[in-house]
mmCIF file of N, CA and C in Angstrom:
data_model
loop_
_atom_site.group_PDB
_atom_site.id
_atom_site.type_symbol
_atom_site.label_atom_id
_atom_site.label_comp_id
_atom_site.label_asym_id
_atom_site.label_seq_id
_atom_site.Cartn_x
_atom_site.Cartn_y
_atom_site.Cartn_z
ATOM 1 N N MET A 92 62.609 -109.885 55.959
ATOM 2 C CA MET A 92 61.837 -111.105 56.190
ATOM 3 C C MET A 92 60.541 -110.754 56.912
ATOM 4 N N ASN A 93 59.503 -111.440 56.576
ATOM 5 C CA ASN A 93 58.198 -111.253 57.183
ATOM 6 C C ASN A 93 58.248 -111.716 58.636
ATOM 7 N N PRO A 94 57.924 -110.856 59.604
ATOM 8 C CA PRO A 94 57.987 -111.262 61.012
ATOM 9 C C PRO A 94 56.960 -112.332 61.377
ATOM 10 N N GLU A 95 55.969 -112.537 60.509
ATOM 11 C CA GLU A 95 54.962 -113.559 60.770
ATOM 12 C C GLU A 95 55.254 -114.868 60.029
ATOM 13 N N ALA A 96 56.384 -114.930 59.350
ATOM 14 C CA ALA A 96 56.762 -116.143 58.619
ATOM 15 C C ALA A 96 57.297 -117.190 59.587
ATOM 16 N N PHE A 97 56.998 -118.426 59.311
ATOM 17 C CA PHE A 97 57.540 -119.517 60.114
ATOM 18 C C PHE A 97 59.011 -119.711 59.761
ATOM 19 N N SER A 98 59.780 -120.232 60.714
ATOM 20 C CA SER A 98 61.205 -120.471 60.484
ATOM 21 C C SER A 98 61.411 -121.481 59.365
ATOM 22 N N SER A 99 60.509 -122.422 59.243
ATOM 23 C CA SER A 99 60.490 -123.365 58.119
ATOM 24 C C SER A 99 59.032 -123.755 57.890
ATOM 25 N N PRO A 100 58.646 -123.936 56.638
ATOM 26 C CA PRO A 100 57.243 -124.237 56.357
ATOM 27 C C PRO A 100 56.849 -125.633 56.813
ATOM 28 N N LEU A 101 55.563 -125.794 57.023
ATOM 29 C CA LEU A 101 54.971 -127.100 57.298
ATOM 30 C C LEU A 101 54.126 -127.465 56.089
ATOM 31 N N PHE A 102 53.991 -128.737 55.830
ATOM 32 C CA PHE A 102 53.178 -129.209 54.716
ATOM 33 C C PHE A 102 52.083 -130.105 55.264
ATOM 34 N N VAL A 103 50.860 -129.825 54.857
ATOM 35 C CA VAL A 103 49.719 -130.587 55.344
ATOM 36 C C VAL A 103 48.888 -131.092 54.173
ATOM 37 N N LYS A 104 48.247 -132.231 54.387
ATOM 38 C CA LYS A 104 47.355 -132.797 53.375
ATOM 39 C C LYS A 104 46.023 -132.073 53.470
ATOM 40 N N ARG A 105 45.650 -131.449 52.390
ATOM 41 C CA ARG A 105 44.370 -130.749 52.338
ATOM 42 C C ARG A 105 43.277 -131.697 51.834
ATOM 43 N N ALA A 106 43.654 -132.599 50.992
ATOM 44 C CA ALA A 106 42.759 -133.617 50.444
ATOM 45 C C ALA A 106 43.636 -134.802 50.046
ATOM 46 N N ALA A 107 43.041 -135.820 49.468
ATOM 47 C CA ALA A 107 43.770 -137.046 49.151
ATOM 48 C C ALA A 107 45.069 -136.791 48.388
ATOM 49 N N TYR A 108 45.039 -135.940 47.379
ATOM 50 C CA TYR A 108 46.233 -135.702 46.572
ATOM 51 C C TYR A 108 46.641 -134.233 46.538
ATOM 52 N N ILE A 109 46.235 -133.493 47.548
ATOM 53 C CA ILE A 109 46.568 -132.071 47.606
ATOM 54 C C ILE A 109 47.346 -131.788 48.884
ATOM 55 N N VAL A 110 48.553 -131.248 48.717
ATOM 56 C CA VAL A 110 49.397 -130.866 49.844
ATOM 57 C C VAL A 110 49.522 -129.353 49.840
ATOM 58 N N GLN A 111 49.328 -128.749 51.009
ATOM 59 C CA GLN A 111 49.402 -127.297 51.126
ATOM 60 C C GLN A 111 50.583 -126.911 52.003
ATOM 61 N N GLU A 112 51.298 -125.887 51.580
ATOM 62 C CA GLU A 112 52.402 -125.344 52.356
ATOM 63 C C GLU A 112 51.854 -124.304 53.330
ATOM 64 N N ILE A 113 52.244 -124.440 54.591
ATOM 65 C CA ILE A 113 51.882 -123.470 55.625
ATOM 66 C C ILE A 113 53.185 -122.792 56.036
ATOM 67 N N ALA A 114 53.385 -121.557 55.577
ATOM 68 C CA ALA A 114 54.659 -120.874 55.766
ATOM 69 C C ALA A 114 54.573 -119.664 56.685
ATOM 70 N N SER A 115 53.367 -119.323 57.142
ATOM 71 C CA SER A 115 53.218 -118.117 57.955
ATOM 72 C C SER A 115 51.982 -118.209 58.839
ATOM 73 N N LEU A 116 51.863 -117.230 59.721
ATOM 74 C CA LEU A 116 50.672 -117.159 60.566
ATOM 75 C C LEU A 116 49.415 -117.036 59.724
ATOM 76 N N ALA A 117 49.471 -116.210 58.685
ATOM 77 C CA ALA A 117 48.293 -116.033 57.831
ATOM 78 C C ALA A 117 47.875 -117.348 57.182
ATOM 79 N N ASP A 118 48.843 -118.120 56.690
ATOM 80 C CA ASP A 118 48.537 -119.427 56.096
ATOM 81 C C ASP A 118 47.871 -120.340 57.123
ATOM 82 N N ALA A 119 48.435 -120.366 58.320
ATOM 83 C CA ALA A 119 47.915 -121.245 59.376
ATOM 84 C C ALA A 119 46.510 -120.823 59.794
ATOM 85 N N ILE A 120 46.303 -119.525 59.977
ATOM 86 C CA ILE A 120 44.984 -119.031 60.377
ATOM 87 C C ILE A 120 43.945 -119.352 59.310
ATOM 88 N N ASP A 121 44.275 -119.111 58.049
ATOM 89 C CA ASP A 121 43.340 -119.427 56.959
ATOM 90 C C ASP A 121 43.000 -120.910 56.955
ATOM 91 N N PHE A 122 44.026 -121.767 57.079
ATOM 92 C CA PHE A 122 43.804 -123.210 57.060
ATOM 93 C C PHE A 122 42.905 -123.627 58.230
ATOM 94 N N LEU A 123 43.209 -123.120 59.419
ATOM 95 C CA LEU A 123 42.437 -123.495 60.603
ATOM 96 C C LEU A 123 41.005 -122.989 60.539
ATOM 97 N N ASN A 124 40.796 -121.794 59.989
ATOM 98 C CA ASN A 124 39.436 -121.268 59.859
ATOM 99 C C ASN A 124 38.617 -122.042 58.843
ATOM 100 N N GLU A 125 39.278 -122.659 57.858
ATOM 101 C CA GLU A 125 38.585 -123.446 56.841
ATOM 102 C C GLU A 125 38.381 -124.905 57.270
ATOM 103 N N TRP A 126 38.988 -125.304 58.380
ATOM 104 C CA TRP A 126 38.874 -126.684 58.856
ATOM 105 C C TRP A 126 37.407 -126.977 59.187
ATOM 106 N N PRO A 127 36.896 -128.136 58.779
ATOM 107 C CA PRO A 127 35.476 -128.452 59.015
ATOM 108 C C PRO A 127 35.122 -128.387 60.517
ATOM 109 N N GLU A 128 34.003 -127.746 60.802
ATOM 110 C CA GLU A 128 33.591 -127.566 62.195
ATOM 111 C C GLU A 128 33.396 -128.884 62.924
ATOM 112 N N ASP A 129 32.914 -129.903 62.225
ATOM 113 C CA ASP A 129 32.678 -131.189 62.885
ATOM 114 C C ASP A 129 33.971 -131.946 63.199
ATOM 115 N N ARG A 130 35.122 -131.438 62.701
ATOM 116 C CA ARG A 130 36.408 -132.082 62.986
ATOM 117 C C ARG A 130 37.261 -131.263 63.951
ATOM 118 N N ARG A 131 36.748 -130.135 64.407
ATOM 119 C CA ARG A 131 37.497 -129.278 65.323
ATOM 120 C C ARG A 131 37.527 -129.895 66.716
ATOM 121 N N ASP A 132 38.678 -129.747 67.372
ATOM 122 C CA ASP A 132 38.859 -130.293 68.706
ATOM 123 C C ASP A 132 39.743 -129.351 69.512
ATOM 124 N N LEU A 133 40.216 -129.798 70.664
ATOM 125 C CA LEU A 133 41.050 -128.951 71.511
ATOM 126 C C LEU A 133 42.363 -128.564 70.833
ATOM 127 N N ALA A 134 42.955 -129.478 70.089
ATOM 128 C CA ALA A 134 44.209 -129.180 69.387
ATOM 129 C C ALA A 134 43.981 -128.077 68.347
ATOM 130 N N HIS A 135 42.873 -128.158 67.647
ATOM 131 C CA HIS A 135 42.517 -127.125 66.671
ATOM 132 C C HIS A 135 42.332 -125.786 67.371
ATOM 133 N N ASP A 136 41.553 -125.788 68.446
ATOM 134 C CA ASP A 136 41.284 -124.543 69.172
ATOM 135 C C ASP A 136 42.568 -123.925 69.722
ATOM 136 N N ALA A 137 43.456 -124.758 70.260
ATOM 137 C CA ALA A 137 44.722 -124.258 70.811
ATOM 138 C C ALA A 137 45.608 -123.675 69.717
ATOM 139 N N ALA A 138 45.651 -124.338 68.571
ATOM 140 C CA ALA A 138 46.472 -123.849 67.462
ATOM 141 C C ALA A 138 45.929 -122.526 66.936
ATOM 142 N N LEU A 139 44.622 -122.437 66.767
ATOM 143 C CA LEU A 139 44.026 -121.200 66.270
ATOM 144 C C LEU A 139 44.248 -120.054 67.253
ATOM 145 N N ARG A 140 44.070 -120.320 68.539
ATOM 146 C CA ARG A 140 44.289 -119.293 69.565
ATOM 147 C C ARG A 140 45.746 -118.839 69.572
ATOM 148 N N ALA A 141 46.688 -119.778 69.476
ATOM 149 C CA ALA A 141 48.118 -119.437 69.459
ATOM 150 C C ALA A 141 48.461 -118.588 68.236
ATOM 151 N N CYS A 142 47.887 -118.918 67.091
ATOM 152 C CA CYS A 142 48.148 -118.146 65.873
ATOM 153 C C CYS A 142 47.590 -116.733 65.984
ATOM 154 N N TYR A 143 46.367 -116.596 66.504
ATOM 155 C CA TYR A 143 45.790 -115.260 66.679
ATOM 156 C C TYR A 143 46.591 -114.457 67.705
ATOM 157 N N ASP A 144 47.033 -115.101 68.790
ATOM 158 C CA ASP A 144 47.841 -114.407 69.797
ATOM 159 C C ASP A 144 49.157 -113.919 69.202
ATOM 160 N N ALA A 145 49.792 -114.760 68.418
ATOM 161 C CA ALA A 145 51.064 -114.374 67.788
ATOM 162 C C ALA A 145 50.841 -113.239 66.788
ATOM 163 N N HIS A 146 49.749 -113.320 66.066
ATOM 164 C CA HIS A 146 49.418 -112.275 65.093
ATOM 165 C C HIS A 146 49.209 -110.924 65.786
ATOM 166 N N ALA A 147 48.636 -110.968 66.986
ATOM 167 C CA ALA A 147 48.388 -109.739 67.750
ATOM 168 C C ALA A 147 49.625 -109.294 68.525
ATOM 169 N N GLY A 148 50.691 -110.094 68.477
ATOM 170 C CA GLY A 148 51.924 -109.735 69.162
ATOM 171 C C GLY A 148 52.018 -110.252 70.577
ATOM 172 N N GLY A 149 51.053 -111.044 71.006
ATOM 173 C CA GLY A 149 51.057 -111.543 72.378
ATOM 174 C C GLY A 149 51.790 -112.855 72.572
ATOM 175 N N GLU A 150 52.183 -113.485 71.499
ATOM 176 C CA GLU A 150 52.859 -114.779 71.593
ATOM 177 C C GLU A 150 53.880 -114.869 70.462
ATOM 178 N N LEU A 151 54.885 -115.683 70.666
ATOM 179 C CA LEU A 151 55.916 -115.867 69.651
ATOM 180 C C LEU A 151 55.393 -116.661 68.456
ATOM 181 N N VAL A 152 55.884 -116.321 67.282
ATOM 182 C CA VAL A 152 55.518 -117.048 66.070
ATOM 183 C C VAL A 152 55.949 -118.509 66.180
ATOM 184 N N LYS A 153 57.081 -118.747 66.839
ATOM 185 C CA LYS A 153 57.566 -120.117 67.023
ATOM 186 C C LYS A 153 56.560 -120.950 67.813
ATOM 187 N N ALA A 154 55.964 -120.365 68.837
ATOM 188 C CA ALA A 154 54.967 -121.084 69.638
ATOM 189 C C ALA A 154 53.728 -121.402 68.806
ATOM 190 N N ALA A 155 53.329 -120.459 67.952
ATOM 191 C CA ALA A 155 52.174 -120.690 67.085
ATOM 192 C C ALA A 155 52.473 -121.804 66.088
ATOM 193 N N ARG A 156 53.676 -121.807 65.524
ATOM 194 C CA ARG A 156 54.071 -122.872 64.593
ATOM 195 C C ARG A 156 54.021 -124.221 65.291
ATOM 196 N N ASN A 157 54.542 -124.266 66.520
ATOM 197 C CA ASN A 157 54.531 -125.522 67.282
ATOM 198 C C ASN A 157 53.103 -125.980 67.583
ATOM 199 N N ALA A 158 52.219 -125.046 67.885
ATOM 200 C CA ALA A 158 50.818 -125.399 68.138
ATOM 201 C C ALA A 158 50.170 -125.939 66.865
ATOM 202 N N PHE A 159 50.465 -125.310 65.719
ATOM 203 C CA PHE A 159 49.922 -125.799 64.445
ATOM 204 C C PHE A 159 50.485 -127.180 64.128
ATOM 205 N N LEU A 160 51.770 -127.372 64.393
ATOM 206 C CA LEU A 160 52.396 -128.673 64.177
ATOM 207 C C LEU A 160 51.698 -129.750 65.009
ATOM 208 N N GLY A 161 51.411 -129.447 66.269
ATOM 209 C CA GLY A 161 50.702 -130.394 67.132
ATOM 210 C C GLY A 161 49.318 -130.720 66.602
ATOM 211 N N PHE A 162 48.622 -129.702 66.131
ATOM 212 C CA PHE A 162 47.303 -129.918 65.532
ATOM 213 C C PHE A 162 47.406 -130.822 64.313
ATOM 214 N N ALA A 163 48.370 -130.538 63.437
ATOM 215 C CA ALA A 163 48.522 -131.317 62.204
ATOM 216 C C ALA A 163 48.853 -132.775 62.508
ATOM 217 N N LYS A 164 49.695 -132.992 63.505
ATOM 218 C CA LYS A 164 50.018 -134.373 63.891
ATOM 219 C C LYS A 164 48.777 -135.081 64.429
ATOM 220 N N GLN A 165 48.045 -134.411 65.318
ATOM 221 C CA GLN A 165 46.847 -135.007 65.917
ATOM 222 C C GLN A 165 45.800 -135.323 64.848
ATOM 223 N N ALA A 166 45.662 -134.441 63.874
ATOM 224 C CA ALA A 166 44.677 -134.633 62.805
ATOM 225 C C ALA A 166 45.174 -135.587 61.721
ATOM 226 N N ALA A 167 46.425 -136.028 61.838
ATOM 227 C CA ALA A 167 47.043 -136.954 60.873
ATOM 228 C C ALA A 167 47.060 -136.371 59.463
ATOM 229 N N ILE A 168 47.394 -135.072 59.370
ATOM 230 C CA ILE A 168 47.463 -134.427 58.061
ATOM 231 C C ILE A 168 48.865 -133.896 57.769
ATOM 232 N N LEU A 169 49.799 -134.105 58.673
ATOM 233 C CA LEU A 169 51.156 -133.607 58.479
ATOM 234 C C LEU A 169 51.838 -134.424 57.390
ATOM 235 N N GLU A 170 52.416 -133.723 56.434
ATOM 236 C CA GLU A 170 53.125 -134.364 55.330
ATOM 237 C C GLU A 170 54.619 -134.162 55.536
ATOM 238 N N ASP A 171 55.395 -135.158 55.223
ATOM 239 C CA ASP A 171 56.844 -135.074 55.333
ATOM 240 C C ASP A 171 57.358 -133.971 54.406
ATOM 241 N N ALA A 172 58.123 -133.040 54.954
ATOM 242 C CA ALA A 172 58.609 -131.898 54.173
ATOM 243 C C ALA A 172 59.487 -132.334 53.011
ATOM 244 N N THR A 173 60.328 -133.336 53.208
ATOM 245 C CA THR A 173 61.218 -133.798 52.147
ATOM 246 C C THR A 173 60.417 -134.320 50.960
ATOM 247 N N SER A 174 59.415 -135.117 51.234
ATOM 248 C CA SER A 174 58.572 -135.656 50.164
ATOM 249 C C SER A 174 57.827 -134.541 49.443
ATOM 250 N N ALA A 175 57.300 -133.595 50.211
ATOM 251 C CA ALA A 175 56.553 -132.489 49.605
ATOM 252 C C ALA A 175 57.455 -131.636 48.728
ATOM 253 N N MET A 176 58.664 -131.370 49.174
ATOM 254 C CA MET A 176 59.577 -130.536 48.397
ATOM 255 C C MET A 176 59.994 -131.225 47.100
ATOM 256 N N LYS A 177 60.225 -132.537 47.145
ATOM 257 C CA LYS A 177 60.567 -133.281 45.929
ATOM 258 C C LYS A 177 59.414 -133.230 44.936
ATOM 259 N N TRP A 178 58.208 -133.376 45.440
ATOM 260 C CA TRP A 178 57.031 -133.339 44.582
ATOM 261 C C TRP A 178 56.886 -131.960 43.946
ATOM 262 N N LEU A 179 57.061 -130.891 44.739
ATOM 263 C CA LEU A 179 56.961 -129.529 44.212
ATOM 264 C C LEU A 179 58.024 -129.262 43.154
ATOM 265 N N ALA A 180 59.236 -129.726 43.393
ATOM 266 C CA ALA A 180 60.325 -129.528 42.438
ATOM 267 C C ALA A 180 60.020 -130.248 41.127
ATOM 268 N N ALA A 181 59.473 -131.439 41.205
ATOM 269 C CA ALA A 181 59.137 -132.196 40.007
ATOM 270 C C ALA A 181 58.049 -131.488 39.203
ATOM 271 N N CYS A 182 57.074 -130.910 39.890
ATOM 272 C CA CYS A 182 55.997 -130.200 39.200
ATOM 273 C C CYS A 182 56.505 -128.941 38.522
ATOM 274 N N LYS A 183 57.432 -128.238 39.146
ATOM 275 C CA LYS A 183 57.949 -126.989 38.588
ATOM 276 C C LYS A 183 58.895 -127.217 37.426
ATOM 277 N N SER A 184 59.476 -128.409 37.309
ATOM 278 C CA SER A 184 60.458 -128.658 36.255
ATOM 279 C C SER A 184 59.825 -128.982 34.913
ATOM 280 N N GLY A 185 58.536 -129.189 34.864
ATOM 281 C CA GLY A 185 57.862 -129.515 33.602
ATOM 282 C C GLY A 185 57.798 -128.332 32.665
ATOM 283 N N SER A 186 57.551 -128.614 31.385
ATOM 284 C CA SER A 186 57.499 -127.554 30.379
ATOM 285 C C SER A 186 56.162 -126.829 30.361
ATOM 286 N N ARG A 187 55.156 -127.413 31.014
ATOM 287 C CA ARG A 187 53.810 -126.853 31.069
ATOM 288 C C ARG A 187 53.120 -126.852 29.720
ATOM 289 N N LYS A 188 53.639 -127.652 28.797
ATOM 290 C CA LYS A 188 53.012 -127.783 27.488
ATOM 291 C C LYS A 188 52.317 -129.132 27.418
ATOM 292 N N VAL A 189 51.123 -129.100 26.929
ATOM 293 C CA VAL A 189 50.360 -130.329 26.795
ATOM 294 C C VAL A 189 50.751 -130.984 25.470
ATOM 295 N N ARG A 190 51.080 -132.256 25.546
ATOM 296 C CA ARG A 190 51.402 -132.995 24.324
ATOM 297 C C ARG A 190 50.283 -133.945 24.010
ATOM 298 N N VAL A 191 49.854 -133.901 22.748
ATOM 299 C CA VAL A 191 48.740 -134.747 22.326
ATOM 300 C C VAL A 191 49.239 -135.832 21.419
#
């Protein structure tokens, strides 16, 4: 198992109809670095710092996940995992063939 993987993934709204899975420190760091600068706040800064600290071995991955979770809640982008998983399962079950 990847030592930087979260114990369970988090799902966040990236856009109106786009949900992204955050399953590791790398996912969280990428997401936080791409977050618009005009929307960054203390929760964002704390989450990014916790993720970088965990990546460097100075903090637990669990603490970084919790910091990211707090950021996602504050930013109102946290998606319910159950809903996201049902949606992903439905998308994967299709035949991927276009019918005209």
